Amino acid sequence: MTMTLKTSATITPLVDLFRQGHYAEAVDGARQLTESDPANGMAWKILGSALKQLGRGEKALDALRHAAQCAPNDAEIPYNLALIHKELGQLEAAQAACREGLRLQPNFVEAWNNLGNIQRALGQYNAAVESLTKAVELQPNFLLARNNLGGALRNAGRLEDAAACYRQLLKLKPDYAEAHHNLGIVLRDLQHFDEAVRCFRRALKLNPAYAEAENNLGISMEEDFSLSAQAVTHYRKALDLKPQFPDALNNLGVSLQSLGHRQEAIDCFHRALQIRPFYPEASRNLSMLHTFTTDDPLLANLEEQLASCPVNSDDRIQLDFALAKAYADIDAIDLCMERLDEGNRLRKDQLGYDINRDKELFRRIQERCLLSPARLEPPVAPSSPRIIFILGLPRSGTTLVEQIIASHSKVFGAGELSTLDRVARPMIMGKTGQMTTMELAELRNHYQIAIDRLESQQPVITDKMPLNFLWVGLIQAFLPEAKIVHVKRDPIATCWSIYKHYFPARDLSFSCNLQDLATYWHLYNDLMRCWHQTFPGKIYDLDYERLTKHQEAESRKLLAFCELDWEPSCLDFHRSERVVRTASSTQVRQKIYQGSSQAWRKFEKHLGPLLAGLSDNG
């Protein structure tokens, strides 16, 4: 429908057209009116707003700029300009426009909300909290602003405040599915995993088509409960609901990789990148399964992504590690180290890591667990199933050792269970003095719940969380019947392998600096020496290099220590279809090979701080 509009009196039907969603007709009418009355700010405003709705952002900006010239005191015009700039990715311009709207109308609550969202997109999280708090103060029942405030608080690292914000929102609107979902995300950050799952399920009950909630349920199953098969089910449901969902595709790829479905995982990463070409996390995941060549289009694509990627961003870190892997494949050693050094430096800054925090942790562990270690009294019955802990530094061979043991018919390989570290760490750091029997009983109870959740039918379970080396004293106290296998590897090879890998977990922050790595290795080595002295004969040391040279002999000794009968299947561990979630998931599906502990020598000239630190016995 075309309207003939000659005077400002005809604005009302034009506004009605816009409100009824007849945007093309509104554009035609507004254009006619601006031609006959170029100073009509309202006509320009409607023209810009209608063009925005039609997805014609640049033309909408032109129209709204005319509107601003005609009506310089109308706060809605810069507000609308901000919305369009934001949609176009012009965040600085969006922020400036939003601030202009607030200058004209300081209590413009929607503008405060929009400003907060723009600041979140710019990484200005504390400023975003201030803006969104202002919106909520001006209009306490502005539920969208409360929801956004919860996100900004989480971005700013104020997790308890974010959870409180979402809970307050849910008091105002108990059936707000997105708030349940977002509260679940924060609860995962706070490591309240069971409660987080309940939130995601509640969100899905309220909105069965909530693909993001299915995706986050998958993440919980995979990362928090080590249930990859269930994770795959949730990711596939998310994709049924939203086929063009790159995050779910990326996560599905990670789970499929852990299940040994390598080609399917590669296909998922490729599909995710087709939907979202700039997706550094998926690019890094794909790079770990891809062997690069010098003329590889994937390598060229990574270099293009890096060139356009802001420094000091998580995307930059992901691309640094992806390119480091690519350059290592083609023996571009200097380029590889350039990317590794930047990626690790940015990651350390992102995590705010200080080696002194780990020094204090080790001191507390010795204070609370090493001196006159406590015991559960009275003695409790042995756990069922029986537990084998496989521990040591990351990248020392713990995944390989678990794969060997878990290939036994009586063993279930649970992978890296986070329960012990999650419960023990605050206990150690929160008090002084010897561990109490009540604390030990709490540890045992939490751990048993985690084991029961696995629903394994085998009488033996392996837990190969490497950093459980921290808790050997606690294990001996609350689970004395457990077997402890300590995997040792050449320190340079171990530390180099750690440095070249990206680890999502915050508790591996020491991995991001060569000097920190050397210091941490000494902390670890000294603590293991203390454990051996305190619990003689309770810890089995397995040498990784010796295992790769004498596979059968070392495997037989390992199983004998674990009180397991010998089974030939333990030599064919690479044929196992069990879940492997670590960075070694590809290697352990191949036969044992020798020489990996010498791979660092190509990079020796770049490893000065590590080599010097490891050689320093002080």
Coordinates of C-alpha atoms in Angstrom, one line a residue:
M1 CA 0.0 0.0 0.0
T2 CA 1.3 3.4 -1.0
M3 CA 0.3 6.5 0.9
T4 CA 0.3 10.1 -0.2
L5 CA 1.6 12.2 2.7
K6 CA 1.9 16.0 2.2
T7 CA 1.8 17.5 5.7
S8 CA 2.9 16.7 9.2
A9 CA -0.8 16.1 10.0
T10 CA -0.5 12.8 8.2
I11 CA 2.1 11.4 10.6
T12 CA -0.5 9.5 12.7
P13 CA -1.5 6.9 10.0
L14 CA 2.2 6.5 9.2
V15 CA 2.9 5.7 12.8
D16 CA 0.0 3.2 12.7
L17 CA 1.5 1.5 9.7
F18 CA 4.8 1.1 11.5
R19 CA 3.2 -0.3 14.6
Q20 CA 1.2 -2.8 12.6
G21 CA 4.5 -4.1 11.0
H22 CA 3.8 -2.8 7.5
Y23 CA 7.4 -1.6 7.3
A24 CA 7.8 -1.3 3.5
E25 CA 4.6 0.8 3.3
A26 CA 5.9 2.9 6.2
V27 CA 9.2 3.5 4.3
D28 CA 7.3 4.6 1.2
G29 CA 5.1 7.0 3.1
A30 CA 7.9 8.4 5.2
R31 CA 10.0 9.0 2.1
Q32 CA 7.2 11.0 0.4
L33 CA 6.8 13.0 3.6
T34 CA 10.5 13.8 3.9
E35 CA 10.6 14.9 0.3
S36 CA 7.7 17.3 0.8
D37 CA 8.8 18.4 4.3
P38 CA 12.6 17.8 4.7
A39 CA 12.6 19.3 8.2
N40 CA 10.1 16.8 9.6
G41 CA 12.1 15.0 12.2
M42 CA 9.3 12.5 13.0
A43 CA 9.1 11.4 9.3
W44 CA 12.9 10.8 9.2
K45 CA 12.6 8.9 12.5
I46 CA 9.9 6.6 11.2
L47 CA 11.9 6.1 8.0
G48 CA 15.0 5.1 9.9
S49 CA 13.1 2.8 12.2
A50 CA 11.3 1.1 9.4
L51 CA 14.5 0.6 7.4
K52 CA 16.1 -0.9 10.5
Q53 CA 13.2 -3.4 10.7
L54 CA 13.8 -4.3 7.0
G55 CA 17.5 -5.0 7.7
R56 CA 18.8 -2.0 5.8
G57 CA 21.1 -0.8 8.5
E58 CA 23.3 1.8 6.7
K59 CA 20.3 3.5 5.1
A60 CA 18.5 3.5 8.5
L61 CA 21.6 5.3 10.0
D62 CA 21.4 8.0 7.3
A63 CA 17.7 8.6 7.9
L64 CA 18.1 8.8 11.7
R65 CA 21.0 11.2 11.3
H66 CA 18.7 13.5 9.4
A67 CA 16.1 13.0 12.2
A68 CA 18.7 14.1 14.8
Q69 CA 19.4 17.2 12.8
C70 CA 15.7 18.0 12.7
A71 CA 14.9 17.1 16.3
P72 CA 18.1 17.4 18.3
N73 CA 16.4 17.1 21.6
D74 CA 14.6 13.8 20.9
A75 CA 16.4 11.1 23.0
E76 CA 14.8 8.2 21.1
I77 CA 16.8 9.1 18.0
P78 CA 20.3 8.5 19.3
Y79 CA 18.9 5.5 21.2
N80 CA 17.7 4.0 17.9
L81 CA 21.1 5.0 16.3
A82 CA 22.8 3.0 19.1
L83 CA 20.7 -0.1 18.3
I84 CA 21.6 0.0 14.7
H85 CA 25.3 0.6 15.3
K86 CA 25.3 -2.3 17.7
E87 CA 23.6 -4.6 15.1
L88 CA 26.3 -3.6 12.6
G89 CA 29.1 -4.4 15.1
Q90 CA 30.0 -0.7 15.5
L91 CA 30.2 -0.8 19.2
E92 CA 32.1 2.3 20.0
A93 CA 29.7 4.3 17.9
A94 CA 26.8 2.5 19.5
Q95 CA 28.1 3.5 23.0
A96 CA 28.5 7.1 22.0
A97 CA 25.0 7.3 20.6
C98 CA 23.5 5.7 23.7
R99 CA 25.3 8.2 25.9
E100 CA 23.9 11.0 23.8
G101 CA 20.4 9.7 24.4
L102 CA 21.0 9.6 28.1
R103 CA 22.4 13.1 28.1
L104 CA 19.1 14.3 26.6
Q105 CA 17.0 12.0 28.9
P106 CA 19.0 10.9 32.0
N107 CA 16.2 8.5 33.2
F108 CA 15.8 6.8 29.8
V109 CA 15.7 3.3 31.3
E110 CA 15.8 1.4 28.0
A111 CA 18.9 3.4 27.0
W112 CA 20.6 2.4 30.3
N113 CA 19.8 -1.2 29.5
N114 CA 21.1 -0.9 26.0
L115 CA 24.3 0.9 27.2
G116 CA 25.0 -2.0 29.6
N117 CA 24.6 -4.5 26.8
I118 CA 27.0 -2.6 24.6
Q119 CA 29.5 -2.3 27.4
R120 CA 29.3 -6.1 27.9
A121 CA 30.0 -6.6 24.2
L122 CA 33.0 -4.3 24.6
G123 CA 34.3 -6.2 27.6
Q124 CA 33.7 -3.2 29.9
Y125 CA 32.0 -5.4 32.5
N126 CA 32.2 -3.2 35.6
A127 CA 30.8 -0.3 33.6
A128 CA 28.1 -2.6 32.3
V129 CA 27.1 -3.5 35.9
E130 CA 26.8 0.1 36.7
S131 CA 24.6 0.9 33.7
L132 CA 22.3 -2.1 34.2
T133 CA 22.0 -1.4 37.9
K134 CA 20.8 2.1 37.0
A135 CA 18.2 0.6 34.7
V136 CA 16.9 -1.7 37.5
E137 CA 16.9 1.1 40.0
L138 CA 14.8 3.3 37.7
Q139 CA 12.4 0.4 36.9
P140 CA 12.6 -2.5 39.4
N141 CA 10.2 -4.6 37.4
F142 CA 12.3 -4.3 34.2
L143 CA 12.9 -8.0 34.0
L144 CA 15.1 -7.9 30.9
A145 CA 17.4 -5.5 32.5
R146 CA 17.7 -7.7 35.6
N147 CA 18.5 -10.6 33.4
N148 CA 21.2 -8.7 31.6
L149 CA 22.5 -7.4 34.9
G150 CA 23.0 -11.0 36.1
G151 CA 25.0 -11.7 32.9
A152 CA 27.2 -8.6 33.5
L153 CA 27.9 -9.6 37.1
R154 CA 29.0 -13.0 35.9
N155 CA 31.2 -11.4 33.2
A156 CA 32.7 -9.2 36.0
G157 CA 33.5 -12.3 38.0
R158 CA 30.9 -11.5 40.7
L159 CA 29.4 -15.0 40.6
E160 CA 27.5 -14.9 44.0
D161 CA 26.0 -11.5 43.1
A162 CA 25.0 -12.8 39.7
A163 CA 23.3 -15.8 41.3
A164 CA 21.5 -13.5 43.8
C165 CA 20.4 -11.3 40.9
Y166 CA 18.8 -14.2 39.0
R167 CA 17.2 -15.6 42.1
Q168 CA 15.6 -12.2 42.8
L169 CA 14.4 -12.1 39.2
L170 CA 12.8 -15.5 39.6
K171 CA 11.0 -14.3 42.6
L172 CA 9.4 -11.6 40.4
K173 CA 8.7 -14.1 37.6
P174 CA 9.1 -17.8 38.6
D175 CA 8.3 -19.0 35.0
Y176 CA 11.1 -17.0 33.4
A177 CA 12.9 -19.9 31.5
E178 CA 15.9 -17.8 30.4
A179 CA 16.6 -16.7 34.0
H180 CA 16.5 -20.4 35.2
H181 CA 18.9 -21.2 32.4
N182 CA 21.2 -18.3 33.2
L183 CA 21.2 -19.1 36.9
G184 CA 22.3 -22.7 35.9
I185 CA 25.3 -21.3 34.0
V186 CA 26.4 -19.2 37.1
L187 CA 25.9 -22.2 39.4
R188 CA 28.2 -24.3 37.1
D189 CA 30.8 -21.5 37.5
L190 CA 30.3 -21.9 41.3
Q191 CA 30.7 -25.7 40.9
H192 CA 27.2 -26.3 42.2
F193 CA 26.7 -28.9 39.5
D194 CA 23.6 -30.7 40.6
E195 CA 21.8 -27.5 41.2
A196 CA 22.8 -26.2 37.8
V197 CA 21.4 -29.3 36.1
R198 CA 18.1 -28.7 37.9
C199 CA 18.0 -25.2 36.6
F200 CA 18.6 -26.3 33.0
R201 CA 15.9 -29.0 33.4
R202 CA 13.5 -26.4 34.8
A203 CA 14.1 -24.1 31.9
L204 CA 13.4 -26.9 29.5
K205 CA 10.2 -27.8 31.3
L206 CA 9.0 -24.2 30.9
N207 CA 10.3 -24.0 27.3
P208 CA 10.7 -27.5 25.7
A209 CA 12.2 -25.9 22.6
Y210 CA 15.0 -24.2 24.5
A211 CA 18.0 -25.3 22.5
E212 CA 20.5 -23.4 24.6
A213 CA 19.4 -25.2 27.7
E214 CA 19.8 -28.6 26.0
N215 CA 23.3 -27.5 25.0
N216 CA 24.2 -26.5 28.5
L217 CA 22.8 -29.8 29.9
G218 CA 25.2 -31.5 27.5
I219 CA 28.1 -29.4 28.8
S220 CA 27.2 -30.4 32.3
M221 CA 27.0 -34.1 31.5
E222 CA 30.3 -34.0 29.6
E223 CA 32.4 -31.7 31.8
D224 CA 30.9 -32.1 35.3
F225 CA 29.7 -35.7 35.4
S226 CA 31.9 -37.4 32.8
L227 CA 28.9 -38.7 31.0
S228 CA 29.8 -38.3 27.3
A229 CA 27.1 -40.5 25.9
Q230 CA 24.4 -38.5 27.7
A231 CA 26.1 -35.3 26.6
V232 CA 25.8 -36.4 22.9
T233 CA 22.1 -37.0 23.4
H234 CA 21.5 -33.5 24.7
Y235 CA 23.6 -31.9 21.9
R236 CA 21.7 -33.8 19.3
K237 CA 18.4 -32.6 20.9
A238 CA 19.7 -29.0 20.8
L239 CA 20.5 -29.4 17.1
D240 CA 17.1 -31.0 16.4
L241 CA 15.6 -27.8 17.9
K242 CA 18.1 -25.5 16.2
P243 CA 20.0 -27.1 13.3
Q244 CA 22.1 -24.0 12.6
F245 CA 23.6 -24.0 16.2
P246 CA 27.4 -23.7 15.9
D247 CA 28.0 -24.0 19.7
A248 CA 26.1 -27.2 19.9
L249 CA 28.0 -28.6 16.9
N250 CA 31.3 -27.6 18.4
N251 CA 30.4 -29.3 21.7
L252 CA 29.1 -32.4 20.0
G253 CA 32.4 -32.6 18.1
V254 CA 34.3 -32.5 21.4
S255 CA 32.1 -35.3 22.9
L256 CA 32.4 -37.4 19.8
Q257 CA 36.1 -37.1 19.8
S258 CA 36.2 -38.3 23.4
L259 CA 34.2 -41.3 22.4
G260 CA 36.7 -42.1 19.6
H261 CA 34.5 -41.0 16.7
R262 CA 37.3 -38.9 15.1
Q263 CA 35.8 -38.3 11.6
E264 CA 32.4 -37.4 13.0
A265 CA 34.0 -34.9 15.3
I266 CA 35.9 -33.3 12.4
D267 CA 32.7 -33.1 10.5
C268 CA 31.0 -31.3 13.4
F269 CA 33.8 -28.7 13.6
H270 CA 33.6 -28.1 9.9
R271 CA 29.8 -27.6 10.0
A272 CA 30.2 -25.2 13.0
L273 CA 32.7 -23.2 10.9
Q274 CA 30.5 -23.1 7.9
I275 CA 27.7 -21.5 10.0
R276 CA 30.1 -19.2 11.9
P277 CA 33.3 -18.7 9.8
F278 CA 34.9 -16.7 12.6
Y279 CA 34.8 -19.3 15.4
P280 CA 38.2 -19.6 17.0
E281 CA 37.3 -22.3 19.5
A282 CA 36.0 -24.6 16.8
S283 CA 39.1 -23.8 14.7
R284 CA 41.3 -24.8 17.6
N285 CA 39.4 -28.0 18.2
L286 CA 39.6 -28.8 14.5
S287 CA 43.4 -28.0 14.4
M288 CA 44.0 -30.7 17.0
L289 CA 42.6 -33.4 14.7
H290 CA 44.1 -32.0 11.5
T291 CA 47.6 -32.4 10.1
F292 CA 48.6 -29.2 8.4
T293 CA 50.7 -28.8 5.2
T294 CA 52.5 -25.6 4.0
D295 CA 49.8 -24.9 1.4
D296 CA 46.9 -25.8 3.6
P297 CA 43.8 -23.6 3.1
L298 CA 42.9 -24.2 6.8
L299 CA 46.3 -22.7 7.8
A300 CA 45.7 -19.7 5.5
N301 CA 42.2 -19.3 7.1
L302 CA 43.7 -19.3 10.6
E303 CA 46.2 -16.6 9.6
E304 CA 43.4 -14.5 8.2
Q305 CA 41.3 -14.9 11.4
L306 CA 44.3 -13.9 13.5
A307 CA 44.9 -10.8 11.4
S308 CA 41.4 -9.5 12.1
C309 CA 41.2 -10.7 15.7
P310 CA 41.4 -8.2 18.6
V311 CA 44.4 -8.6 20.9
N312 CA 43.7 -9.4 24.5
S313 CA 40.6 -11.5 23.7
D314 CA 39.7 -15.1 24.3
D315 CA 39.4 -15.6 20.5
R316 CA 43.0 -14.4 20.1
I317 CA 44.1 -17.1 22.6
Q318 CA 42.2 -19.8 20.8
L319 CA 43.7 -18.8 17.5
D320 CA 47.2 -18.6 18.9
F321 CA 47.1 -22.2 20.1
A322 CA 45.5 -23.3 16.8
L323 CA 48.2 -21.7 14.7
A324 CA 50.9 -23.0 17.1
K325 CA 49.7 -26.5 16.3
A326 CA 49.7 -25.7 12.6
Y327 CA 53.2 -24.2 12.6
A328 CA 54.5 -27.2 14.6
D329 CA 53.1 -29.6 11.9
I330 CA 55.1 -27.8 9.2
D331 CA 58.2 -27.4 11.3
A332 CA 57.9 -23.6 11.4
I333 CA 59.5 -23.6 14.9
D334 CA 60.0 -19.8 15.4
L335 CA 56.4 -19.0 14.3
C336 CA 55.1 -21.8 16.5
M337 CA 56.8 -20.4 19.5
E338 CA 55.7 -16.9 18.7
R339 CA 52.1 -18.0 18.8
L340 CA 52.6 -20.2 21.9
D341 CA 54.3 -17.4 23.8
E342 CA 51.6 -14.9 23.0
G343 CA 48.7 -17.3 23.6
N344 CA 50.1 -18.4 27.0
R345 CA 50.9 -14.8 28.0
L346 CA 47.3 -13.7 27.2
R347 CA 45.9 -16.7 28.9
K348 CA 47.9 -16.1 32.1
D349 CA 46.7 -12.5 32.1
Q350 CA 43.1 -13.6 31.5
L351 CA 43.3 -16.0 34.5
G352 CA 45.1 -13.5 36.7
Y353 CA 47.5 -16.3 37.8
D354 CA 50.2 -15.8 40.5
I355 CA 52.5 -18.7 41.3
N356 CA 52.5 -17.6 44.9
R357 CA 48.9 -18.8 45.3
D358 CA 50.0 -22.3 44.4
K359 CA 53.0 -22.1 46.7
E360 CA 50.5 -21.2 49.5
L361 CA 48.3 -24.2 48.5
F362 CA 51.2 -26.6 48.7
R363 CA 52.2 -25.1 52.1
R364 CA 48.6 -25.6 53.4
I365 CA 48.5 -29.1 52.1
Q366 CA 51.6 -30.1 54.0
E367 CA 50.2 -28.3 57.1
R368 CA 46.8 -30.0 57.1
C369 CA 47.5 -33.4 55.4
L370 CA 51.2 -34.3 55.9
L371 CA 52.0 -33.8 59.5
S372 CA 50.4 -36.5 61.7
P373 CA 47.8 -37.3 59.0
A374 CA 44.3 -38.0 60.3
R375 CA 42.3 -41.2 59.8
L376 CA 38.6 -41.9 59.6
E377 CA 37.5 -43.3 63.0
P378 CA 36.1 -45.8 63.4
P379 CA 37.3 -47.5 60.2
V380 CA 34.7 -47.7 57.5
A381 CA 33.9 -50.6 55.1
P382 CA 35.9 -50.6 51.9
S383 CA 34.4 -48.6 49.1
S384 CA 32.4 -50.3 46.4
P385 CA 33.5 -50.3 43.7
R386 CA 37.3 -50.3 44.4
I387 CA 39.1 -47.1 43.3
I388 CA 42.5 -46.8 41.5
F389 CA 43.8 -43.3 41.4
I390 CA 46.1 -42.5 38.5
L391 CA 47.9 -39.2 39.1
G392 CA 50.9 -37.0 38.3
L393 CA 51.4 -33.9 36.3
P394 CA 49.2 -33.3 33.2
R395 CA 50.7 -34.7 30.0
S396 CA 52.8 -37.2 31.9
G397 CA 51.1 -40.3 30.5
T398 CA 48.1 -40.6 32.9
T399 CA 45.7 -41.1 30.1
L400 CA 47.7 -43.8 28.5
V401 CA 48.0 -45.6 31.9
E402 CA 44.3 -45.4 32.5
Q403 CA 43.6 -46.7 29.0
I404 CA 45.8 -49.8 29.8
I405 CA 44.1 -50.5 33.1
A406 CA 40.6 -49.7 31.8
S407 CA 41.0 -52.2 29.0
H408 CA 40.7 -54.9 31.7
S409 CA 37.3 -56.6 31.9
K410 CA 36.8 -55.7 35.5
V411 CA 37.6 -52.0 35.3
F412 CA 35.6 -48.9 34.3
G413 CA 37.7 -45.9 33.3
A414 CA 36.0 -42.9 34.7
G415 CA 38.5 -40.4 33.4
E416 CA 39.1 -37.1 35.2
L417 CA 36.7 -36.8 38.1
S418 CA 36.7 -33.3 39.5
T419 CA 35.0 -34.1 42.8
L420 CA 38.0 -34.6 45.0
D421 CA 39.7 -31.4 44.0
R422 CA 36.4 -29.4 44.1
V423 CA 35.6 -30.5 47.7
A424 CA 39.2 -30.7 49.1
R425 CA 40.6 -27.4 47.9
P426 CA 38.3 -25.1 50.0
M427 CA 38.7 -27.4 53.0
I428 CA 42.5 -27.0 52.8
M429 CA 42.4 -23.3 52.2
G430 CA 39.6 -22.5 54.6
K431 CA 41.1 -23.7 57.9
T432 CA 44.4 -24.3 59.6
G433 CA 45.5 -27.4 61.6
Q434 CA 45.0 -31.0 61.0
M435 CA 42.1 -32.3 59.0
T436 CA 39.2 -33.4 61.2
T437 CA 37.4 -36.8 60.9
M438 CA 34.2 -34.9 60.1
E439 CA 35.9 -33.3 57.1
L440 CA 37.3 -36.6 56.0
A441 CA 33.8 -38.2 56.3
E442 CA 32.4 -35.4 54.1
L443 CA 35.1 -36.0 51.5
R444 CA 34.3 -39.7 51.4
N445 CA 30.6 -39.1 51.1
H446 CA 31.0 -36.6 48.2
Y447 CA 33.3 -38.9 46.4
Q448 CA 31.0 -41.9 46.8
I449 CA 28.1 -39.9 45.4
A450 CA 30.2 -39.1 42.3
I451 CA 31.2 -42.7 41.9
D452 CA 27.5 -43.9 42.3
R453 CA 26.5 -41.4 39.6
L454 CA 28.6 -43.2 37.1
E455 CA 26.3 -46.3 37.4
S456 CA 29.2 -48.6 36.6
Q457 CA 28.7 -52.3 36.9
Q458 CA 32.5 -53.1 37.1
P459 CA 34.0 -53.8 40.5
V460 CA 37.0 -51.4 39.9
I461 CA 37.0 -47.8 38.8
T462 CA 39.9 -45.6 37.7
D463 CA 40.0 -41.9 38.5
K464 CA 42.8 -40.3 36.5
M465 CA 42.6 -36.6 37.5
P466 CA 46.3 -35.8 37.4
L467 CA 46.2 -33.1 40.0
N468 CA 45.0 -35.6 42.6
F469 CA 48.7 -35.9 43.4
L470 CA 47.8 -32.9 45.7
W471 CA 45.5 -35.0 47.7
V472 CA 47.4 -38.3 48.3
G473 CA 47.4 -37.6 52.0
L474 CA 43.6 -37.2 52.0
I475 CA 43.1 -40.3 49.9
Q476 CA 45.1 -42.3 52.4
A477 CA 43.0 -40.9 55.2
F478 CA 39.4 -41.2 53.8
L479 CA 39.9 -44.0 51.3
P480 CA 42.9 -46.1 52.5
E481 CA 41.9 -49.1 50.5
A482 CA 42.4 -47.2 47.2
K483 CA 45.4 -47.9 44.9
I484 CA 47.5 -45.0 43.9
V485 CA 49.5 -45.1 40.7
H486 CA 51.9 -42.1 40.2
V487 CA 53.0 -41.6 36.5
K488 CA 56.4 -40.0 36.1
R489 CA 57.8 -38.6 32.9
D490 CA 60.9 -36.7 31.9
P491 CA 60.3 -33.2 33.4
I492 CA 61.3 -31.3 30.3
A493 CA 59.1 -33.4 28.1
T494 CA 56.2 -33.1 30.5
C495 CA 56.5 -29.3 31.0
W496 CA 56.9 -28.7 27.3
S497 CA 53.9 -30.8 26.5
I498 CA 51.9 -28.8 29.1
Y499 CA 53.0 -25.5 27.7
K500 CA 52.0 -26.2 24.1
H501 CA 48.4 -27.2 25.0
Y502 CA 45.5 -25.0 25.7
F503 CA 43.7 -26.1 28.9
P504 CA 40.2 -24.7 29.6
A505 CA 40.5 -25.5 33.4
R506 CA 41.5 -22.7 35.7
D507 CA 43.4 -25.0 38.0
L508 CA 46.1 -25.5 35.4
S509 CA 47.0 -21.8 35.2
F510 CA 50.6 -22.6 36.0
S511 CA 50.8 -24.0 32.5
C512 CA 51.0 -20.5 30.9
N513 CA 54.6 -19.5 31.7
L514 CA 57.8 -21.4 31.3
Q515 CA 59.3 -20.2 34.6
D516 CA 56.0 -20.9 36.5
L517 CA 56.0 -24.4 35.0
A518 CA 59.5 -25.1 36.3
T519 CA 58.6 -23.7 39.8
Y520 CA 55.4 -25.8 39.8
W521 CA 57.4 -28.9 38.8
H522 CA 59.6 -28.5 41.9
L523 CA 56.6 -28.0 44.1
Y524 CA 55.0 -31.2 42.7
N525 CA 58.3 -33.2 42.9
D526 CA 58.9 -32.1 46.5
L527 CA 55.3 -33.0 47.5
M528 CA 55.5 -36.4 46.0
R529 CA 58.7 -37.1 47.8
C530 CA 56.9 -36.2 51.1
W531 CA 54.0 -38.5 50.2
H532 CA 56.4 -41.4 49.6
Q533 CA 58.2 -40.7 53.0
T534 CA 54.9 -40.5 54.8
F535 CA 53.2 -43.5 53.1
P536 CA 55.9 -45.9 52.2
G537 CA 54.9 -48.6 49.8
K538 CA 51.4 -47.1 49.2
I539 CA 52.3 -45.3 45.9
Y540 CA 53.3 -47.1 42.8
D541 CA 55.7 -45.1 40.6
L542 CA 55.3 -45.9 36.9
D543 CA 58.0 -44.5 34.5
Y544 CA 56.4 -43.4 31.3
E545 CA 59.5 -43.8 29.2
R546 CA 60.1 -47.3 30.6
L547 CA 56.5 -48.2 29.8
T548 CA 56.9 -47.1 26.1
K549 CA 60.1 -49.3 25.8
H550 CA 58.9 -52.3 27.7
Q551 CA 55.1 -52.2 27.3
E552 CA 54.2 -55.8 28.4
A553 CA 56.6 -56.1 31.3
E554 CA 55.6 -52.7 32.8
S555 CA 51.9 -53.4 32.1
R556 CA 52.1 -56.7 34.0
K557 CA 53.7 -55.1 37.0
L558 CA 51.1 -52.3 36.9
L559 CA 48.2 -54.7 37.0
A560 CA 49.8 -56.8 39.7
F561 CA 50.0 -53.7 41.9
C562 CA 46.4 -53.0 41.2
E563 CA 45.5 -56.5 42.2
L564 CA 44.1 -57.3 38.8
D565 CA 44.7 -60.6 36.9
W566 CA 46.6 -60.2 33.7
E567 CA 44.5 -59.9 30.5
P568 CA 46.0 -59.6 27.0
S569 CA 43.5 -56.9 26.2
C570 CA 45.6 -54.5 28.2
L571 CA 48.2 -54.6 25.5
D572 CA 45.6 -53.7 22.9
F573 CA 44.4 -50.7 24.8
H574 CA 44.2 -48.6 21.6
R575 CA 41.3 -50.8 20.4
S576 CA 39.2 -49.8 23.4
E577 CA 36.0 -47.7 22.6
R578 CA 35.9 -46.1 26.1
V579 CA 35.5 -42.4 26.6
V580 CA 38.8 -40.3 26.6
R581 CA 38.3 -36.6 27.4
T582 CA 41.8 -35.3 27.7
A583 CA 44.2 -33.8 25.2
S584 CA 45.6 -37.3 24.7
S585 CA 42.4 -38.7 23.3
T586 CA 43.9 -39.2 19.8
Q587 CA 47.2 -40.6 20.9
V588 CA 45.7 -43.3 23.2
R589 CA 43.8 -44.7 20.2
Q590 CA 47.1 -45.6 18.6
K591 CA 49.7 -48.2 19.6
I592 CA 52.4 -47.1 22.1
Y593 CA 55.3 -45.3 20.3
Q594 CA 58.7 -44.2 21.6
G595 CA 60.4 -40.9 21.2
S596 CA 57.7 -38.4 22.2
S597 CA 59.7 -37.4 25.2
Q598 CA 62.4 -36.0 22.9
A599 CA 60.0 -33.8 20.8
W600 CA 60.9 -30.7 22.9
R601 CA 64.5 -30.7 21.4
K602 CA 63.3 -29.0 18.2
F603 CA 62.3 -26.0 20.4
E604 CA 65.2 -26.1 22.8
K605 CA 66.5 -22.6 21.9
H606 CA 63.2 -21.1 23.0
L607 CA 63.0 -23.0 26.3
G608 CA 65.7 -21.2 28.3
P609 CA 63.5 -20.2 31.3
L610 CA 62.2 -23.7 31.6
L611 CA 65.5 -25.5 31.3
A612 CA 67.2 -23.1 33.7
G613 CA 64.3 -23.4 36.2
L614 CA 64.2 -27.2 36.1
S615 CA 68.0 -27.4 36.6
D616 CA 67.8 -25.1 39.7
N617 CA 67.4 -27.2 42.7
G618 CA 66.8 -24.2 45.0

